[in-house]
Amino acid sequence: MPYAKYATKSGLKSEVASSHLSWLWWILDPILFMLVYWFIFMVIFGQKKEYFHIFVFVGLSMWNLFNKTVSGSVRIVAANRAVVTKVYIPKYFLIIILLFQNLFKMISFGIVIVMMLWSHVPVSYNVIYVIPIFVDLILITFGVSAILAHFGVFFDDLKNITNVGLRILFYMSGIFYVITDRVNEAIATLLLKVNPVGFLIDACRSSLVYCETPHRRLILLWFVIGSVLSAIGVAIIYKNE
């Protein structure tokens, strides 16, 4: 664990070492993308959704955590060949380090609180569901990343396949639109219940911004599935160490 903390700090520092704005980019990046989507869908396409700027920002922040960790994990063993060939560390530690880095970058999520105060968004007890929602997201992200990290050692094409899959998943997760408003009920049910990223983003928005109680059984179900995926990923890595 000390190595994971050290590597996380080193990775974060090296990432912004040559940037004049340094860590501010971790805050500016989702804000700028939020403004782009807000302009396109509110101004050009006339999207009508209360607190749409917060709606988009929450979706982008959660998606970035999942997307950057999963896509970065596919070739993570090869990328750290210089380390893993000289010092023994469990390969899943590389994913933990990457996950820690992307979690730290989510300091930008604090902007949501500022936007909620600015927009006078009412707050209810449902906000407590944000905690188990993020636990689910972390578990699912780690589990998927660990499995892909193993197979990414043997299949170079997996990186390209994963990028295509993530691009499709991005549009299926309602990052910048309300799924139930754009597709029929059957497809919406599929996207919001079978797609964990879409469900967790929608659940986070509901509990945090719109004072609604999310589907608690599905939160529990995805916790179990995320735990199983994480266990499978670690087991595969250990078996093929």
PDB file of C-alpha atoms in Angstrom:
ATOM      1  CA  MET A   1       0.000   0.000   0.000  1.00  0.00           C
ATOM      2  CA  PRO A   2       2.846   2.512   0.633  1.00  0.00           C
ATOM      3  CA  TYR A   3       4.008   1.877  -2.943  1.00  0.00           C
ATOM      4  CA  ALA A   4       0.492   2.537  -4.239  1.00  0.00           C
ATOM      5  CA  LYS A   5       0.378   5.892  -2.429  1.00  0.00           C
ATOM      6  CA  TYR A   6       3.833   6.862  -3.659  1.00  0.00           C
ATOM      7  CA  ALA A   7       3.094   5.831  -7.250  1.00  0.00           C
ATOM      8  CA  THR A   8      -0.226   7.682  -7.184  1.00  0.00           C
ATOM      9  CA  LYS A   9       1.437  10.913  -6.055  1.00  0.00           C
ATOM     10  CA  SER A  10       4.247  10.510  -8.586  1.00  0.00           C
ATOM     11  CA  GLY A  11       1.813   9.846 -11.432  1.00  0.00           C
ATOM     12  CA  LEU A  12      -0.311  12.874 -10.573  1.00  0.00           C
ATOM     13  CA  LYS A  13       2.730  15.150 -10.311  1.00  0.00           C
ATOM     14  CA  SER A  14       4.265  13.957 -13.579  1.00  0.00           C
ATOM     15  CA  GLU A  15       0.956  14.407 -15.395  1.00  0.00           C
ATOM     16  CA  VAL A  16       0.870  18.155 -14.714  1.00  0.00           C
ATOM     17  CA  ALA A  17       4.623  18.795 -14.485  1.00  0.00           C
ATOM     18  CA  SER A  18       4.790  20.668 -17.808  1.00  0.00           C
ATOM     19  CA  SER A  19       1.416  22.427 -17.503  1.00  0.00           C
ATOM     20  CA  HIS A  20       1.127  26.066 -16.474  1.00  0.00           C
ATOM     21  CA  LEU A  21      -2.323  25.531 -14.968  1.00  0.00           C
ATOM     22  CA  SER A  22      -1.206  22.339 -13.217  1.00  0.00           C
ATOM     23  CA  TRP A  23      -3.983  20.556 -11.308  1.00  0.00           C
ATOM     24  CA  LEU A  24      -6.536  23.195 -12.290  1.00  0.00           C
ATOM     25  CA  TRP A  25      -7.009  21.251 -15.531  1.00  0.00           C
ATOM     26  CA  TRP A  26      -8.656  18.475 -13.508  1.00  0.00           C
ATOM     27  CA  ILE A  27     -11.360  20.999 -12.607  1.00  0.00           C
ATOM     28  CA  LEU A  28     -11.452  22.906 -15.893  1.00  0.00           C
ATOM     29  CA  ASP A  29     -11.734  19.812 -18.090  1.00  0.00           C
ATOM     30  CA  PRO A  30     -15.232  18.680 -16.971  1.00  0.00           C
ATOM     31  CA  ILE A  31     -16.405  22.294 -16.670  1.00  0.00           C
ATOM     32  CA  LEU A  32     -15.432  23.098 -20.264  1.00  0.00           C
ATOM     33  CA  PHE A  33     -17.037  19.922 -21.603  1.00  0.00           C
ATOM     34  CA  MET A  34     -20.154  20.707 -19.554  1.00  0.00           C
ATOM     35  CA  LEU A  35     -20.359  24.143 -21.201  1.00  0.00           C
ATOM     36  CA  VAL A  36     -19.982  22.589 -24.660  1.00  0.00           C
ATOM     37  CA  TYR A  37     -22.809  20.091 -24.069  1.00  0.00           C
ATOM     38  CA  TRP A  38     -24.936  22.753 -22.378  1.00  0.00           C
ATOM     39  CA  PHE A  39     -24.606  25.030 -25.420  1.00  0.00           C
ATOM     40  CA  ILE A  40     -25.294  22.272 -27.942  1.00  0.00           C
ATOM     41  CA  PHE A  41     -28.299  20.732 -26.252  1.00  0.00           C
ATOM     42  CA  MET A  42     -29.850  23.722 -24.459  1.00  0.00           C
ATOM     43  CA  VAL A  43     -29.235  26.409 -27.073  1.00  0.00           C
ATOM     44  CA  ILE A  44     -29.045  24.578 -30.409  1.00  0.00           C
ATOM     45  CA  PHE A  45     -31.352  21.584 -29.828  1.00  0.00           C
ATOM     46  CA  GLY A  46     -33.576  23.211 -27.203  1.00  0.00           C
ATOM     47  CA  GLN A  47     -33.150  20.482 -24.586  1.00  0.00           C
ATOM     48  CA  LYS A  48     -35.418  21.269 -21.619  1.00  0.00           C
ATOM     49  CA  LYS A  49     -34.210  19.887 -18.314  1.00  0.00           C
ATOM     50  CA  GLU A  50     -34.133  21.534 -14.921  1.00  0.00           C
ATOM     51  CA  TYR A  51     -30.584  22.063 -13.619  1.00  0.00           C
ATOM     52  CA  PHE A  52     -29.217  20.762 -16.900  1.00  0.00           C
ATOM     53  CA  HIS A  53     -25.709  22.111 -16.235  1.00  0.00           C
ATOM     54  CA  ILE A  54     -25.487  20.071 -13.014  1.00  0.00           C
ATOM     55  CA  PHE A  55     -27.122  17.115 -14.785  1.00  0.00           C
ATOM     56  CA  VAL A  56     -24.336  17.068 -17.390  1.00  0.00           C
ATOM     57  CA  PHE A  57     -21.515  17.758 -14.929  1.00  0.00           C
ATOM     58  CA  VAL A  58     -22.464  14.820 -12.693  1.00  0.00           C
ATOM     59  CA  GLY A  59     -22.653  12.515 -15.705  1.00  0.00           C
ATOM     60  CA  LEU A  60     -19.295  13.627 -17.108  1.00  0.00           C
ATOM     61  CA  SER A  61     -17.493  13.330 -13.761  1.00  0.00           C
ATOM     62  CA  MET A  62     -18.699   9.782 -13.131  1.00  0.00           C
ATOM     63  CA  TRP A  63     -18.100   8.740 -16.735  1.00  0.00           C
ATOM     64  CA  ASN A  64     -14.530  10.074 -16.698  1.00  0.00           C
ATOM     65  CA  LEU A  65     -13.702   7.976 -13.644  1.00  0.00           C
ATOM     66  CA  PHE A  66     -14.962   4.804 -15.322  1.00  0.00           C
ATOM     67  CA  ASN A  67     -13.710   5.570 -18.830  1.00  0.00           C
ATOM     68  CA  LYS A  68     -10.172   6.696 -17.967  1.00  0.00           C
ATOM     69  CA  THR A  69      -9.579   3.819 -15.550  1.00  0.00           C
ATOM     70  CA  VAL A  70     -10.918   1.099 -17.848  1.00  0.00           C
ATOM     71  CA  SER A  71      -9.221   2.383 -20.997  1.00  0.00           C
ATOM     72  CA  GLY A  72      -5.941   2.898 -19.142  1.00  0.00           C
ATOM     73  CA  SER A  73      -5.986  -0.602 -17.673  1.00  0.00           C
ATOM     74  CA  VAL A  74      -5.983  -2.580 -20.920  1.00  0.00           C
ATOM     75  CA  ARG A  75      -2.244  -2.110 -21.563  1.00  0.00           C
ATOM     76  CA  ILE A  76      -1.233  -1.144 -18.038  1.00  0.00           C
ATOM     77  CA  VAL A  77       1.024  -4.174 -17.463  1.00  0.00           C
ATOM     78  CA  ALA A  78       2.958  -3.571 -20.676  1.00  0.00           C
ATOM     79  CA  ALA A  79       3.190   0.141 -19.898  1.00  0.00           C
ATOM     80  CA  ASN A  80       4.767  -0.672 -16.524  1.00  0.00           C
ATOM     81  CA  ARG A  81       7.051  -3.432 -17.816  1.00  0.00           C
ATOM     82  CA  ALA A  82      10.122  -1.682 -16.376  1.00  0.00           C
ATOM     83  CA  VAL A  83       8.625  -1.909 -12.881  1.00  0.00           C
ATOM     84  CA  VAL A  84       6.981  -5.332 -12.869  1.00  0.00           C
ATOM     85  CA  THR A  85      10.053  -7.083 -14.314  1.00  0.00           C
ATOM     86  CA  LYS A  86      12.344  -5.765 -11.576  1.00  0.00           C
ATOM     87  CA  VAL A  87      10.153  -5.624  -8.466  1.00  0.00           C
ATOM     88  CA  TYR A  88       7.357  -8.000  -7.563  1.00  0.00           C
ATOM     89  CA  ILE A  89       4.038  -6.285  -6.981  1.00  0.00           C
ATOM     90  CA  PRO A  90       0.603  -7.787  -7.552  1.00  0.00           C
ATOM     91  CA  LYS A  91      -0.450  -6.597 -10.987  1.00  0.00           C
ATOM     92  CA  TYR A  92      -3.820  -5.407  -9.725  1.00  0.00           C
ATOM     93  CA  PHE A  93      -1.922  -2.787  -7.693  1.00  0.00           C
ATOM     94  CA  LEU A  94      -1.274  -1.027 -10.991  1.00  0.00           C
ATOM     95  CA  ILE A  95      -5.025  -0.691 -11.459  1.00  0.00           C
ATOM     96  CA  ILE A  96      -5.483   0.523  -7.878  1.00  0.00           C
ATOM     97  CA  ILE A  97      -2.888   3.222  -8.528  1.00  0.00           C
ATOM     98  CA  LEU A  98      -4.653   4.312 -11.725  1.00  0.00           C
ATOM     99  CA  LEU A  99      -8.006   4.261  -9.942  1.00  0.00           C
ATOM    100  CA  PHE A 100      -6.607   6.370  -7.076  1.00  0.00           C
ATOM    101  CA  GLN A 101      -5.291   8.906  -9.570  1.00  0.00           C
ATOM    102  CA  ASN A 102      -8.651   9.229 -11.308  1.00  0.00           C
ATOM    103  CA  LEU A 103     -10.483   9.391  -7.985  1.00  0.00           C
ATOM    104  CA  PHE A 104      -8.212  12.221  -6.879  1.00  0.00           C
ATOM    105  CA  LYS A 105      -9.010  14.100 -10.086  1.00  0.00           C
ATOM    106  CA  MET A 106     -12.655  13.959  -9.044  1.00  0.00           C
ATOM    107  CA  ILE A 107     -11.992  16.907  -6.732  1.00  0.00           C
ATOM    108  CA  SER A 108     -13.846  18.647  -9.540  1.00  0.00           C
ATOM    109  CA  PHE A 109     -16.994  16.929  -8.258  1.00  0.00           C
ATOM    110  CA  GLY A 110     -16.962  19.497  -5.461  1.00  0.00           C
ATOM    111  CA  ILE A 111     -18.029  22.019  -8.117  1.00  0.00           C
ATOM    112  CA  VAL A 112     -21.423  20.289  -8.031  1.00  0.00           C
ATOM    113  CA  ILE A 113     -21.983  21.631  -4.517  1.00  0.00           C
ATOM    114  CA  VAL A 114     -21.134  25.153  -5.673  1.00  0.00           C
ATOM    115  CA  MET A 115     -23.498  24.863  -8.650  1.00  0.00           C
ATOM    116  CA  MET A 116     -26.272  23.473  -6.457  1.00  0.00           C
ATOM    117  CA  LEU A 117     -25.942  26.395  -4.046  1.00  0.00           C
ATOM    118  CA  TRP A 118     -25.807  28.886  -6.931  1.00  0.00           C
ATOM    119  CA  SER A 119     -28.890  27.373  -8.569  1.00  0.00           C
ATOM    120  CA  HIS A 120     -30.785  27.006  -5.248  1.00  0.00           C
ATOM    121  CA  VAL A 121     -31.198  23.254  -5.681  1.00  0.00           C
ATOM    122  CA  PRO A 122     -33.168  21.753  -2.770  1.00  0.00           C
ATOM    123  CA  VAL A 123     -31.402  19.046  -0.786  1.00  0.00           C
ATOM    124  CA  SER A 124     -33.088  16.027   0.791  1.00  0.00           C
ATOM    125  CA  TYR A 125     -31.998  13.016   2.828  1.00  0.00           C
ATOM    126  CA  ASN A 126     -31.684  11.101  -0.453  1.00  0.00           C
ATOM    127  CA  VAL A 127     -28.248  12.652  -0.883  1.00  0.00           C
ATOM    128  CA  ILE A 128     -26.863   9.887   1.372  1.00  0.00           C
ATOM    129  CA  TYR A 129     -27.357   7.414  -1.490  1.00  0.00           C
ATOM    130  CA  VAL A 130     -24.452   9.083  -3.306  1.00  0.00           C
ATOM    131  CA  ILE A 131     -22.062   7.113  -1.055  1.00  0.00           C
ATOM    132  CA  PRO A 132     -23.214   3.567  -1.992  1.00  0.00           C
ATOM    133  CA  ILE A 133     -23.591   4.698  -5.615  1.00  0.00           C
ATOM    134  CA  PHE A 134     -19.917   5.679  -5.767  1.00  0.00           C
ATOM    135  CA  VAL A 135     -18.905   2.480  -3.975  1.00  0.00           C
ATOM    136  CA  ASP A 136     -20.703   0.541  -6.716  1.00  0.00           C
ATOM    137  CA  LEU A 137     -19.005   2.585  -9.421  1.00  0.00           C
ATOM    138  CA  ILE A 138     -15.553   1.991  -7.918  1.00  0.00           C
ATOM    139  CA  LEU A 139     -16.110  -1.753  -7.560  1.00  0.00           C
ATOM    140  CA  ILE A 140     -17.435  -2.174 -11.094  1.00  0.00           C
ATOM    141  CA  THR A 141     -14.650  -0.017 -12.516  1.00  0.00           C
ATOM    142  CA  PHE A 142     -11.974  -1.995 -10.674  1.00  0.00           C
ATOM    143  CA  GLY A 143     -13.488  -5.371 -11.589  1.00  0.00           C
ATOM    144  CA  VAL A 144     -13.808  -4.597 -15.304  1.00  0.00           C
ATOM    145  CA  SER A 145     -10.337  -3.015 -15.350  1.00  0.00           C
ATOM    146  CA  ALA A 146      -8.685  -6.004 -13.651  1.00  0.00           C
ATOM    147  CA  ILE A 147     -10.188  -8.460 -16.133  1.00  0.00           C
ATOM    148  CA  LEU A 148      -9.210  -6.323 -19.131  1.00  0.00           C
ATOM    149  CA  ALA A 149      -5.694  -5.796 -17.724  1.00  0.00           C
ATOM    150  CA  HIS A 150      -5.140  -9.548 -17.735  1.00  0.00           C
ATOM    151  CA  PHE A 151      -6.360 -10.155 -21.280  1.00  0.00           C
ATOM    152  CA  GLY A 152      -4.667  -6.988 -22.512  1.00  0.00           C
ATOM    153  CA  VAL A 153      -1.311  -8.679 -21.941  1.00  0.00           C
ATOM    154  CA  PHE A 154      -2.094 -11.268 -24.611  1.00  0.00           C
ATOM    155  CA  PHE A 155      -4.253  -9.378 -27.121  1.00  0.00           C
ATOM    156  CA  ASP A 156      -2.927  -6.106 -28.499  1.00  0.00           C
ATOM    157  CA  ASP A 157      -6.182  -5.468 -30.366  1.00  0.00           C
ATOM    158  CA  LEU A 158      -8.124  -5.414 -27.103  1.00  0.00           C
ATOM    159  CA  LYS A 159      -7.172  -1.750 -26.634  1.00  0.00           C
ATOM    160  CA  ASN A 160      -8.936  -0.734 -29.857  1.00  0.00           C
ATOM    161  CA  ILE A 161     -11.929  -2.969 -29.143  1.00  0.00           C
ATOM    162  CA  THR A 162     -12.247  -1.485 -25.660  1.00  0.00           C
ATOM    163  CA  ASN A 163     -12.126   2.079 -26.999  1.00  0.00           C
ATOM    164  CA  VAL A 164     -14.941   1.318 -29.444  1.00  0.00           C
ATOM    165  CA  GLY A 165     -16.974  -0.352 -26.680  1.00  0.00           C
ATOM    166  CA  LEU A 166     -16.467   2.623 -24.355  1.00  0.00           C
ATOM    167  CA  ARG A 167     -17.533   5.033 -27.080  1.00  0.00           C
ATOM    168  CA  ILE A 168     -20.771   3.086 -27.584  1.00  0.00           C
ATOM    169  CA  LEU A 169     -21.336   2.887 -23.831  1.00  0.00           C
ATOM    170  CA  PHE A 170     -20.841   6.651 -23.548  1.00  0.00           C
ATOM    171  CA  TYR A 171     -23.812   7.305 -25.838  1.00  0.00           C
ATOM    172  CA  MET A 172     -25.874   4.610 -24.115  1.00  0.00           C
ATOM    173  CA  SER A 173     -25.382   6.074 -20.628  1.00  0.00           C
ATOM    174  CA  GLY A 174     -27.321   9.327 -20.969  1.00  0.00           C
ATOM    175  CA  ILE A 175     -24.387  11.597 -20.172  1.00  0.00           C
ATOM    176  CA  PHE A 176     -25.980  14.618 -21.859  1.00  0.00           C
ATOM    177  CA  TYR A 177     -29.602  13.578 -22.323  1.00  0.00           C
ATOM    178  CA  VAL A 178     -32.482  12.069 -20.359  1.00  0.00           C
ATOM    179  CA  ILE A 179     -32.720   8.447 -21.459  1.00  0.00           C
ATOM    180  CA  THR A 180     -36.432   8.112 -20.702  1.00  0.00           C
ATOM    181  CA  ASP A 181     -37.192  11.186 -22.846  1.00  0.00           C
ATOM    182  CA  ARG A 182     -35.314   9.979 -25.922  1.00  0.00           C
ATOM    183  CA  VAL A 183     -36.089   6.262 -26.299  1.00  0.00           C
ATOM    184  CA  ASN A 184     -39.103   4.044 -25.753  1.00  0.00           C
ATOM    185  CA  GLU A 185     -39.800   2.479 -22.379  1.00  0.00           C
ATOM    186  CA  ALA A 186     -38.386  -0.966 -23.217  1.00  0.00           C
ATOM    187  CA  ILE A 187     -35.034   0.391 -24.398  1.00  0.00           C
ATOM    188  CA  ALA A 188     -34.898   2.884 -21.512  1.00  0.00           C
ATOM    189  CA  THR A 189     -35.411   0.050 -19.034  1.00  0.00           C
ATOM    190  CA  LEU A 190     -32.593  -1.882 -20.707  1.00  0.00           C
ATOM    191  CA  LEU A 191     -30.196   1.085 -20.651  1.00  0.00           C
ATOM    192  CA  LEU A 192     -30.970   2.026 -17.045  1.00  0.00           C
ATOM    193  CA  LYS A 193     -30.970  -1.450 -15.506  1.00  0.00           C
ATOM    194  CA  VAL A 194     -28.578  -3.575 -17.546  1.00  0.00           C
ATOM    195  CA  ASN A 195     -26.025  -0.812 -18.120  1.00  0.00           C
ATOM    196  CA  PRO A 196     -24.401  -0.188 -14.704  1.00  0.00           C
ATOM    197  CA  VAL A 197     -22.804   3.121 -15.717  1.00  0.00           C
ATOM    198  CA  GLY A 198     -26.076   4.521 -17.028  1.00  0.00           C
ATOM    199  CA  PHE A 199     -27.953   3.327 -13.959  1.00  0.00           C
ATOM    200  CA  LEU A 200     -25.438   4.711 -11.447  1.00  0.00           C
ATOM    201  CA  ILE A 201     -25.244   8.093 -13.178  1.00  0.00           C
ATOM    202  CA  ASP A 202     -29.033   8.321 -13.263  1.00  0.00           C
ATOM    203  CA  ALA A 203     -29.268   7.225  -9.614  1.00  0.00           C
ATOM    204  CA  CYS A 204     -26.689   9.809  -8.536  1.00  0.00           C
ATOM    205  CA  ARG A 205     -28.526  12.596 -10.341  1.00  0.00           C
ATOM    206  CA  SER A 206     -31.853  11.515  -8.872  1.00  0.00           C
ATOM    207  CA  SER A 207     -30.646  11.429  -5.271  1.00  0.00           C
ATOM    208  CA  LEU A 208     -28.304  14.433  -5.411  1.00  0.00           C
ATOM    209  CA  VAL A 209     -30.080  16.914  -7.670  1.00  0.00           C
ATOM    210  CA  TYR A 210     -33.735  15.931  -7.935  1.00  0.00           C
ATOM    211  CA  CYS A 211     -34.447  14.726  -4.354  1.00  0.00           C
ATOM    212  CA  GLU A 212     -35.649  11.326  -5.556  1.00  0.00           C
ATOM    213  CA  THR A 213     -35.016   7.937  -3.986  1.00  0.00           C
ATOM    214  CA  PRO A 214     -32.971   5.760  -6.371  1.00  0.00           C
ATOM    215  CA  HIS A 215     -33.689   2.073  -6.989  1.00  0.00           C
ATOM    216  CA  ARG A 216     -32.134   0.671  -3.792  1.00  0.00           C
ATOM    217  CA  ARG A 217     -32.357  -2.978  -4.807  1.00  0.00           C
ATOM    218  CA  LEU A 218     -30.467  -2.280  -8.000  1.00  0.00           C
ATOM    219  CA  ILE A 219     -27.813  -0.392  -6.031  1.00  0.00           C
ATOM    220  CA  LEU A 220     -27.409  -3.482  -3.859  1.00  0.00           C
ATOM    221  CA  LEU A 221     -27.429  -5.778  -6.895  1.00  0.00           C
ATOM    222  CA  TRP A 222     -24.665  -3.819  -8.635  1.00  0.00           C
ATOM    223  CA  PHE A 223     -22.681  -3.831  -5.396  1.00  0.00           C
ATOM    224  CA  VAL A 224     -22.789  -7.624  -5.430  1.00  0.00           C
ATOM    225  CA  ILE A 225     -21.950  -7.785  -9.145  1.00  0.00           C
ATOM    226  CA  GLY A 226     -19.100  -5.295  -8.704  1.00  0.00           C
ATOM    227  CA  SER A 227     -17.699  -7.317  -5.797  1.00  0.00           C
ATOM    228  CA  VAL A 228     -17.874 -10.518  -7.855  1.00  0.00           C
ATOM    229  CA  LEU A 229     -16.188  -8.866 -10.857  1.00  0.00           C
ATOM    230  CA  SER A 230     -13.436  -7.515  -8.597  1.00  0.00           C
ATOM    231  CA  ALA A 231     -12.892 -10.941  -7.027  1.00  0.00           C
ATOM    232  CA  ILE A 232     -12.759 -12.602 -10.464  1.00  0.00           C
ATOM    233  CA  GLY A 233     -10.302 -10.007 -11.759  1.00  0.00           C
ATOM    234  CA  VAL A 234      -7.947 -10.398  -8.791  1.00  0.00           C
ATOM    235  CA  ALA A 235      -8.206 -14.183  -8.951  1.00  0.00           C
ATOM    236  CA  ILE A 236      -7.354 -14.237 -12.675  1.00  0.00           C
ATOM    237  CA  ILE A 237      -4.345 -11.989 -12.140  1.00  0.00           C
ATOM    238  CA  TYR A 238      -3.084 -14.079  -9.207  1.00  0.00           C
ATOM    239  CA  LYS A 239      -3.559 -17.332 -11.113  1.00  0.00           C
ATOM    240  CA  ASN A 240      -1.549 -16.063 -14.064  1.00  0.00           C
ATOM    241  CA  GLU A 241       0.970 -14.058 -12.102  1.00  0.00           C
TER     242      GLU A 241
END
